[in-house]
Short mmCIF file of C-alpha atoms in Angstrom, two decimals:
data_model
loop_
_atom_site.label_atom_id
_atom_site.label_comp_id
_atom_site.label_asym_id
_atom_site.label_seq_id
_atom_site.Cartn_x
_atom_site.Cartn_y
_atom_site.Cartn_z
CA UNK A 1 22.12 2.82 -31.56
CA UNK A 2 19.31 0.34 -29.73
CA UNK A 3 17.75 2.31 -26.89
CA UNK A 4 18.11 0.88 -23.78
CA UNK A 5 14.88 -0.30 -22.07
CA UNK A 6 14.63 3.05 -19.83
CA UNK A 7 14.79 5.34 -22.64
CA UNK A 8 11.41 7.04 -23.11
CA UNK A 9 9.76 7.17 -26.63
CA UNK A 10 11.40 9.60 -29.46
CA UNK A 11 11.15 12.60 -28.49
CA UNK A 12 9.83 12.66 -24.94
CA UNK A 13 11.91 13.79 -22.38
CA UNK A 14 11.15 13.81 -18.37
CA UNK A 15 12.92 15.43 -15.60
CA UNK A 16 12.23 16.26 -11.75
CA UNK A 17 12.55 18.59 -9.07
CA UNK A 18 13.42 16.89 -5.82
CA UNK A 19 13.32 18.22 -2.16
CA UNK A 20 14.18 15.20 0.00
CA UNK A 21 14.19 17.29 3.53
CA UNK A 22 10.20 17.96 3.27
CA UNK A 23 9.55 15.15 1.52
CA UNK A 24 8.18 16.55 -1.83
CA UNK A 25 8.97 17.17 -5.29
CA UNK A 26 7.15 17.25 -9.09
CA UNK A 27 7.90 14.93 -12.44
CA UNK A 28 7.07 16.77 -15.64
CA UNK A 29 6.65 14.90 -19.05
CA UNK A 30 7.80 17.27 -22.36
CA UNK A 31 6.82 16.19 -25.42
CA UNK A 32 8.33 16.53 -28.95
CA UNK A 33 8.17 19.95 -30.08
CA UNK A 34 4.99 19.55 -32.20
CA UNK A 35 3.50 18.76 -28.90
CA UNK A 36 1.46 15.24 -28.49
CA UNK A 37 -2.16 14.45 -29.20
CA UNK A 38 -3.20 13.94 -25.28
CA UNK A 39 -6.21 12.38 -23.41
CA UNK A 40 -6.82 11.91 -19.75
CA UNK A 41 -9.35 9.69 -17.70
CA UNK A 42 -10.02 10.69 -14.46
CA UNK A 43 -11.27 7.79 -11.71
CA UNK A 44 -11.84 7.75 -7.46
CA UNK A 45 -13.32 10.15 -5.52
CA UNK A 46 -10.11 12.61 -4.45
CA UNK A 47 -8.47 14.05 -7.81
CA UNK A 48 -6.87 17.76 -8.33
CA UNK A 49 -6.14 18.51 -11.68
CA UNK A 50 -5.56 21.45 -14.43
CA UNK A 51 -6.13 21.68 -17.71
CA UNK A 52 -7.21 18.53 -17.94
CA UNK A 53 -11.06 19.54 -19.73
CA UNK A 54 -8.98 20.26 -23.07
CA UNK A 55 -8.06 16.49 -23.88
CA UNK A 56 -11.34 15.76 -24.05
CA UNK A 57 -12.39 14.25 -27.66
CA UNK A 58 -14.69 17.60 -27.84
CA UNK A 59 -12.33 20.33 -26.95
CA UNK A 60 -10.56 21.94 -30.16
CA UNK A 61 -7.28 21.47 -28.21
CA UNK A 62 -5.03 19.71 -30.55
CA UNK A 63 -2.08 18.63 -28.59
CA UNK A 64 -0.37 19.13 -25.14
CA UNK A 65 2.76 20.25 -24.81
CA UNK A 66 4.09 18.99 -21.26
CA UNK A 67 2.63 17.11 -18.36
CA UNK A 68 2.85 17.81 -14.73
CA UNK A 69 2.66 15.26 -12.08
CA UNK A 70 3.38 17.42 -8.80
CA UNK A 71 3.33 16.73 -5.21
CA UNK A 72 1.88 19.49 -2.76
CA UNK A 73 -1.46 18.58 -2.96
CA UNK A 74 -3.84 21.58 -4.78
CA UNK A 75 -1.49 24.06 -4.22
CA UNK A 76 1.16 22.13 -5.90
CA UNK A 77 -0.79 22.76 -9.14
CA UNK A 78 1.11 26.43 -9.56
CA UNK A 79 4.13 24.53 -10.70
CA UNK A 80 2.76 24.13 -13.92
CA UNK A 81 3.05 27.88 -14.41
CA UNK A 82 6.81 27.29 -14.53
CA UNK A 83 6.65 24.37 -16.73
CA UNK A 84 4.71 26.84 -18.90
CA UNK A 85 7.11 29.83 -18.87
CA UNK A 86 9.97 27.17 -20.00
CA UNK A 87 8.12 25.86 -22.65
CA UNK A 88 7.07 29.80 -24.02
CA UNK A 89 11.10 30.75 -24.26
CA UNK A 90 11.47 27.71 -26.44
CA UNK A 91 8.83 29.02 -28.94
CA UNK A 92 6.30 25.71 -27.88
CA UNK A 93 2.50 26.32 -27.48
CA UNK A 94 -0.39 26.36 -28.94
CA UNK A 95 -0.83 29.62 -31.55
CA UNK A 96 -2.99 32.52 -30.20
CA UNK A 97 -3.39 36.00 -31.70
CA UNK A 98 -1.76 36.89 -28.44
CA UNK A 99 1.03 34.71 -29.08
CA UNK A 100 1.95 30.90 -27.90
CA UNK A 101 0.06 29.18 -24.82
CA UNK A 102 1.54 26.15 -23.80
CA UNK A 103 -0.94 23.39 -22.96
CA UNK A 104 0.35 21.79 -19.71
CA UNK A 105 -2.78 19.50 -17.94
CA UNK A 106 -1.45 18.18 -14.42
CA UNK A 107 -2.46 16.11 -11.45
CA UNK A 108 -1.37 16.10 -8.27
CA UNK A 109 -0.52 13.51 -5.09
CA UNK A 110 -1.41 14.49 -1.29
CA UNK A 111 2.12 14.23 0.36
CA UNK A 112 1.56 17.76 2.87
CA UNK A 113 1.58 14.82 5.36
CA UNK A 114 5.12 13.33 4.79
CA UNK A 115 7.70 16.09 5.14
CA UNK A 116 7.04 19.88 5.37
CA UNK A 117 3.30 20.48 4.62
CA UNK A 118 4.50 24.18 4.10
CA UNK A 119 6.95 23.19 1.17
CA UNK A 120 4.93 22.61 -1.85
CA UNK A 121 6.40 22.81 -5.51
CA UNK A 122 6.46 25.86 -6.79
CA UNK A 123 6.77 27.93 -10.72
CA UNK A 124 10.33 27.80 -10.01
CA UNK A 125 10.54 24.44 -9.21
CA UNK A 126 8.15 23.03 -11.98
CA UNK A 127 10.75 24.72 -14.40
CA UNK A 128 14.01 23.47 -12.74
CA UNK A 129 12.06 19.94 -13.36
CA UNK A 130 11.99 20.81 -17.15
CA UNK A 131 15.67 22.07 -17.38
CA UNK A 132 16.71 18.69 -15.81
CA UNK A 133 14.50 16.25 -18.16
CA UNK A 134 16.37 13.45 -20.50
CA UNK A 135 15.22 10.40 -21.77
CA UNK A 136 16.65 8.35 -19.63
CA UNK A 137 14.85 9.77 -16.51
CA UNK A 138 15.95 8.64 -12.85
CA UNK A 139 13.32 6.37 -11.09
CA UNK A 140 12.38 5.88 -7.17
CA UNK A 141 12.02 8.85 -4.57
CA UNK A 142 12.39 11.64 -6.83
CA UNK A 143 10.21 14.22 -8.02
CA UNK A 144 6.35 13.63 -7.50
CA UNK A 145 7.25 10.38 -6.35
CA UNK A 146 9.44 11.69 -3.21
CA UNK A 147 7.00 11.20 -0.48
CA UNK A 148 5.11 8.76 -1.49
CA UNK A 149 3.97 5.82 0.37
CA UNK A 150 1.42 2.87 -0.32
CA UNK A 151 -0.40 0.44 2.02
CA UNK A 152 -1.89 3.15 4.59
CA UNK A 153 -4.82 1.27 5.82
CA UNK A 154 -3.17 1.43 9.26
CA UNK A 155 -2.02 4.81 8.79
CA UNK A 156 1.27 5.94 7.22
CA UNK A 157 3.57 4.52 9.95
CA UNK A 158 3.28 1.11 8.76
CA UNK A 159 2.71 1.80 4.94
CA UNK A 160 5.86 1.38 2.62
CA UNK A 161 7.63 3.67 0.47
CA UNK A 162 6.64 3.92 -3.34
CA UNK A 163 7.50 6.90 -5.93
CA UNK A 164 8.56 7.27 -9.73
CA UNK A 165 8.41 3.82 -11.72
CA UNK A 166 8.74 3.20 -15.42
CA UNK A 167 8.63 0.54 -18.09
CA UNK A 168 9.17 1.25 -21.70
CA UNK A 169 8.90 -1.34 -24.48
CA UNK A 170 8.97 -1.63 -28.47
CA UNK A 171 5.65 -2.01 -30.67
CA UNK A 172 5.22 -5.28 -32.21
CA UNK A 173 5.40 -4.63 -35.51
CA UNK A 174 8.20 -4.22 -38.10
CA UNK A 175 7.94 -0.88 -38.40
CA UNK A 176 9.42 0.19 -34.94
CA UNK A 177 8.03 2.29 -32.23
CA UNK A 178 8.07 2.50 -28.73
CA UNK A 179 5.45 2.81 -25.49
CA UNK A 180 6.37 4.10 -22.37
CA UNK A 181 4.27 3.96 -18.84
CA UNK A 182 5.83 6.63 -15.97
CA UNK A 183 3.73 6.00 -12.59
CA UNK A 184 4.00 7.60 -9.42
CA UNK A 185 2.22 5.67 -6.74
CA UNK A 186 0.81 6.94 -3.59
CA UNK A 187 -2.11 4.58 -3.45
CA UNK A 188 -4.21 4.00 -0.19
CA UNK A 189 -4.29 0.42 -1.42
CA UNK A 190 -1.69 -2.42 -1.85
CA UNK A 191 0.35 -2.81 -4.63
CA UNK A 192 -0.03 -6.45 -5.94
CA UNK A 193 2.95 -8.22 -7.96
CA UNK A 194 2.18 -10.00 -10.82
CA UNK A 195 1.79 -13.41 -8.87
CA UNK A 196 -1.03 -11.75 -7.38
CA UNK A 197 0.27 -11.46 -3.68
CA UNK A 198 1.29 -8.21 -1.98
CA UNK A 199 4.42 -6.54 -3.30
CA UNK A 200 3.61 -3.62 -1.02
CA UNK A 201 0.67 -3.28 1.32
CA UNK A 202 0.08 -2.27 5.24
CA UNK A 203 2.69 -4.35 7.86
CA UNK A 204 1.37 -5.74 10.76
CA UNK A 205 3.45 -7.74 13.19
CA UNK A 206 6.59 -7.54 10.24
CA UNK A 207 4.54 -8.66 7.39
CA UNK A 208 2.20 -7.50 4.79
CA UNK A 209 -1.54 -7.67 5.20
CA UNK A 210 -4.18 -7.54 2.43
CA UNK A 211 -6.23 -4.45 2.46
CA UNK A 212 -8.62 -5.89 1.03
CA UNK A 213 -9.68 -8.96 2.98
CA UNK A 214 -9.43 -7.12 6.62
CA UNK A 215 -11.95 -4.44 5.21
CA UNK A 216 -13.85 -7.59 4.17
CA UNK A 217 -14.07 -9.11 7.42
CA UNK A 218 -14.36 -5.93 9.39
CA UNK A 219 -11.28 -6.99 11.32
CA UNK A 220 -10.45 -3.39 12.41
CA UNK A 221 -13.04 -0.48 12.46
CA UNK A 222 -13.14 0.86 8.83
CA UNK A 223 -10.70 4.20 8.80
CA UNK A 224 -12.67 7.55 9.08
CA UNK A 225 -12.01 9.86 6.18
CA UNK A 226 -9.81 12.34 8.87
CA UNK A 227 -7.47 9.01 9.99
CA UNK A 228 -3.67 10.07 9.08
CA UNK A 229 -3.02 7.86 5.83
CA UNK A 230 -6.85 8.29 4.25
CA UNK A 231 -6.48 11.72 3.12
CA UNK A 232 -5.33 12.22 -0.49
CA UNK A 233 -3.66 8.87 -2.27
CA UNK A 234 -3.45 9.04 -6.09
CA UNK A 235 -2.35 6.50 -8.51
CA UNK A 236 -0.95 9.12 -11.52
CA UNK A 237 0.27 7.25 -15.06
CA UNK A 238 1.53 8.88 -18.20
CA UNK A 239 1.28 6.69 -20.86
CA UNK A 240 3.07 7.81 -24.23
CA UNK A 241 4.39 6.44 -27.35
CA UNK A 242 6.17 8.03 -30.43
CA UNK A 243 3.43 6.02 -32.65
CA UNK A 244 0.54 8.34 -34.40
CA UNK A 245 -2.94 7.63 -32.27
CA UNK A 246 -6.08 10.41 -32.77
CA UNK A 247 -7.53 11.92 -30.08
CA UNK A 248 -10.18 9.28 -29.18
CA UNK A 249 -7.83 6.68 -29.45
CA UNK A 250 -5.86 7.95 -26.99
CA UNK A 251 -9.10 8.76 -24.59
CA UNK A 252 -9.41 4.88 -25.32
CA UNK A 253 -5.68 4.06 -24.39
CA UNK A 254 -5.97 5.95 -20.81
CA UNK A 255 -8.99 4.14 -19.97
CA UNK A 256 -7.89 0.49 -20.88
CA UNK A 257 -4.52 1.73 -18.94
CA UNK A 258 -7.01 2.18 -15.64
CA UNK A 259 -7.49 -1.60 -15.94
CA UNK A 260 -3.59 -1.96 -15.66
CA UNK A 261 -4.11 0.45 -12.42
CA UNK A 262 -6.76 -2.04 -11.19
CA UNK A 263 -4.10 -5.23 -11.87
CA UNK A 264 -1.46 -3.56 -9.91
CA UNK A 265 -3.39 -1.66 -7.14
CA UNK A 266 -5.94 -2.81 -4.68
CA UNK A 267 -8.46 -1.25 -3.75
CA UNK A 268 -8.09 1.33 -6.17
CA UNK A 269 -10.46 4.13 -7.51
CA UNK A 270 -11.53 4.51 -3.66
CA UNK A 271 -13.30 7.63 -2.01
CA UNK A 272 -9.34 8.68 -0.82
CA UNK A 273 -7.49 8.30 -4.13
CA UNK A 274 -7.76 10.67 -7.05
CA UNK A 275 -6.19 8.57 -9.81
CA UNK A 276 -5.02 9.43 -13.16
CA UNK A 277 -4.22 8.28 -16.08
CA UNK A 278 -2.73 10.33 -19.01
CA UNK A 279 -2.21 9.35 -22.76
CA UNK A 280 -0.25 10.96 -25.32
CA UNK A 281 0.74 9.87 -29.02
CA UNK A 282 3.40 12.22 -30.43
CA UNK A 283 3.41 10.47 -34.10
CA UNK A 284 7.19 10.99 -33.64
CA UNK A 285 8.80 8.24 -34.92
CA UNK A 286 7.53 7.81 -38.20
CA UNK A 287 4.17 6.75 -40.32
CA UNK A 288 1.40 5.40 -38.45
CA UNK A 289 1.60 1.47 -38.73
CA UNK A 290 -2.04 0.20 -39.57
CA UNK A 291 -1.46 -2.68 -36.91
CA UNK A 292 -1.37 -0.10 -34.33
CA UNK A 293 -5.24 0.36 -33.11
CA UNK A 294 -6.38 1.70 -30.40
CA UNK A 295 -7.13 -1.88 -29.24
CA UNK A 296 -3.54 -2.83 -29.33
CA UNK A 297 -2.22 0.06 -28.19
CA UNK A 298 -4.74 0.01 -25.31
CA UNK A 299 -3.78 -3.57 -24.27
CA UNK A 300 -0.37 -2.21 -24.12
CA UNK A 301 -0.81 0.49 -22.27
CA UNK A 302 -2.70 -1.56 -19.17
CA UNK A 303 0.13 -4.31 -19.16
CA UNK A 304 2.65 -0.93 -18.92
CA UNK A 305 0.96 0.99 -16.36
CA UNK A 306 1.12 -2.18 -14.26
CA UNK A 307 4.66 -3.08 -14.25
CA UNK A 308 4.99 0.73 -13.90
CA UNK A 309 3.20 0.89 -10.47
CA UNK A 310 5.48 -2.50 -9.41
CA UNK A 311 8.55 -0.76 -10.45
CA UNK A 312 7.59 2.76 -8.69
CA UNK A 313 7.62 0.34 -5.44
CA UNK A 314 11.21 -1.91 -6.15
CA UNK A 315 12.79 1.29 -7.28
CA UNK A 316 11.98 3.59 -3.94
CA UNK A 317 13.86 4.27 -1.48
CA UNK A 318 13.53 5.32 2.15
CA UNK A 319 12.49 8.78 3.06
CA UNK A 320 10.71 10.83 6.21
CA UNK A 321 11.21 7.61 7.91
CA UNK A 322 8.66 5.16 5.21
CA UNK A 323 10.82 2.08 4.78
CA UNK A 324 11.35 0.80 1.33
CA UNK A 325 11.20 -2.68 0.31
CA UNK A 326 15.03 -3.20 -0.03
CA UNK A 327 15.32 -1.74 3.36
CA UNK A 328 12.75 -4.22 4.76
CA UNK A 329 14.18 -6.87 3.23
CA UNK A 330 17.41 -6.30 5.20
CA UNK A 331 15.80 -6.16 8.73
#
């Protein structure tokens, strides 16, 4: 049966835990049971991550198992200790004389702000995430993705709503394959559409302003660091594909996929975002094709993670009072 064109890679599943009253929630990626060769790159000047030093190239890790993307802030981070204890009863993990440790590297978005800043994901949640993952996961405010907003140079009152996007598409070449990018946006910056105008950005006077050129010509006073809206925004991507990449072709994948962060987001990388960009290559579906490089697969992977972050945007709805772009288009 032809997958339909939200149906993550074989063997990757993703699910999320949602609270919609405080405005929070977490996304976690599983990967085949074998786990996934994984790499990360890490970009801006506001990230909180874990376990993120074993996808290095260096580190002897040889696969992750699962992937966090949690709301919360920091203290959201303990979720992954519940995506862990699923992933132990189901015999995955890396082998230990101790037994199995799952390998489950996560980021996190600053959403304390949004909802209740004394609600933050928990173990319990992080594994209610993983008992509801499938591979047709649902997109918009869900999960990580639940209160998040873009466009906040004015503050959060006049940003717009974002959360969980996704595009998935087949390899080009005969031998099959897919690639998948899952985003969830909570950028300081605009999102820009393809066109190159603002999809989603701060509204002044009903419509969207660039970011960009009113920091340029000083227009307002440039926001302090403690301004509502400045603290925290993160851009996180997971970027996976049932093909076979190694290690440092998948460190190469998630930093070509930054580019597709920079297409889709501006500014991005800034002093208040802590953005993300995960890779993993399960080998899943079948023999590695030899037109799959690293070069391909990294051009991919930037024209995903854009149309990822535009979709995390058309696909949200409104929550804690951050209107979406379907509801502004009916005022």
């Amino acid at each position: 049966m032809e997958a339909s064109p939200r149906t993550l890679p074989d063997g990757f599943t993703a699910g999320h835990w949602s609270d919609r009253k405080a405005a929070t929630g977490c996304t976690v990626v599983i990967c085949p049971e074998q786990g996934a060769v994984a790499a990360v790159d890490v970009r801006g000047g506001g990230p909180a991550t874990r376990q993120t030093d074993p996808l290095h190239p260096l580190a002897n890790a040889p696969s992750a198992h699962a992937v966090l993307m949690t709301g919360g802030s920091a203290f959201g981070l303990g979720a992954a200790d519940g995506v862990m204890r699923w992933l132990e009863e189901r015999g995955r993990g890396y082998p230990t004389p101790g037994g199995l440790v799952p390998l489950v590297p996560a980021a996190v978005v600053y959403d304390l702000a949004s909802g209740d800043a004394k609600r933050r994901p928990g173990p319990d949640d992080g594994y209610a995430a993983c008992e509801g993952a499938s591979t047709e996961p649902e997109l918009g405010s869900v999960g990580a993705g639940t209160g998040t907003s873009v466009g906040k140079l004015f503050g959060r009152p006049s940003s717009v709503k974002s959360g969980v996007g996704l595009v998935v598409q087949h390899l080009p070449h005969p031998e099959g394959g897919r690639m998948a990018a899952l985003a969830v946006v909570n950028a300081f910056g605009d999102v820009i559409g393809e066109d190159g105008s603002v999809l989603a950005g701060p509204r002044r006077d009903g419509k969207f302003v660039r970011t960009t050129g009113v920091m340029r010509k000083r227009l307002i006073e440039p926001p302090s660091f403690d301004q509502e809206g400045m603290t925290g925004n993160t851009t996180l991507v997971c970027v996976m594909t049932d093909a076979t990449l190694t290690k440092s072709e998948c460190g190469i994948v998630a930093k070509m996929a930054q580019a597709g962060m920079a297409r889709a987001v501006d500014p991005v990388h800034s002093a208040v975002d802590g953005d993300v960009v995960f890779a993993l290559a399960s080998g899943a579906y079948g023999d590695r094709p030899a037109e799959l490089q690293s070069l391909t697969a990294g051009v991919i992977a930037a024209a995903l993670t854009a149309e990822a972050i535009r979709n995390a945007c058309l696909e949200a709805q409104t929550v804690a009072g951050i209107p979406s772009l379907a509801d502004l288009a009916d005022r």
